[in-house]
């Protein structure tokens, strides 16, 4: 069988498809990692809120036990505000992480489209190769049939001459 003249293109398309699949896989893993980080930050924020409530309640109990007045209440309010500021920082990190997750999601979709395009291009070349192989087989079969007919004709003519 003659060599397929587009074999190098077929090899390139196969490699491109494999690379696109790998890039898609990497993007999916990166998205999962970023989503896990977002969940961790959200859990951290929830933990800090619960912790703040418990600390404020504990601080309030200490102030009440000491019998502190306005000054103690002001200190408690500042303490609570400091804890709320920490929570706000975590909330900002969460918002930033949500944007990172959205970006990673868009990258996954982009990689999915590139992977589909690479698969489509490979399929086109594979179809072309199938047609080529079919054509070569048909030509070979036609040649063999022609040779068989020639042999048959030669035998027929040889028998008629005798």
Short mmCIF file of N, CA and C in Angstrom, two decimals, residues 6 38 105:
data_model
loop_
_atom_site.label_atom_id
_atom_site.label_comp_id
_atom_site.label_asym_id
_atom_site.label_seq_id
_atom_site.Cartn_x
_atom_site.Cartn_y
_atom_site.Cartn_z
N UNK A 6 -0.67 12.45 3.75
CA UNK A 6 -0.96 13.43 4.81
C UNK A 6 -0.67 12.87 6.20
N UNK A 38 -11.90 28.70 47.65
CA UNK A 38 -13.05 29.55 47.97
C UNK A 38 -13.86 28.95 49.11
N UNK A 105 -13.16 29.24 35.45
CA UNK A 105 -14.29 28.63 34.74
C UNK A 105 -14.31 29.01 33.27
#
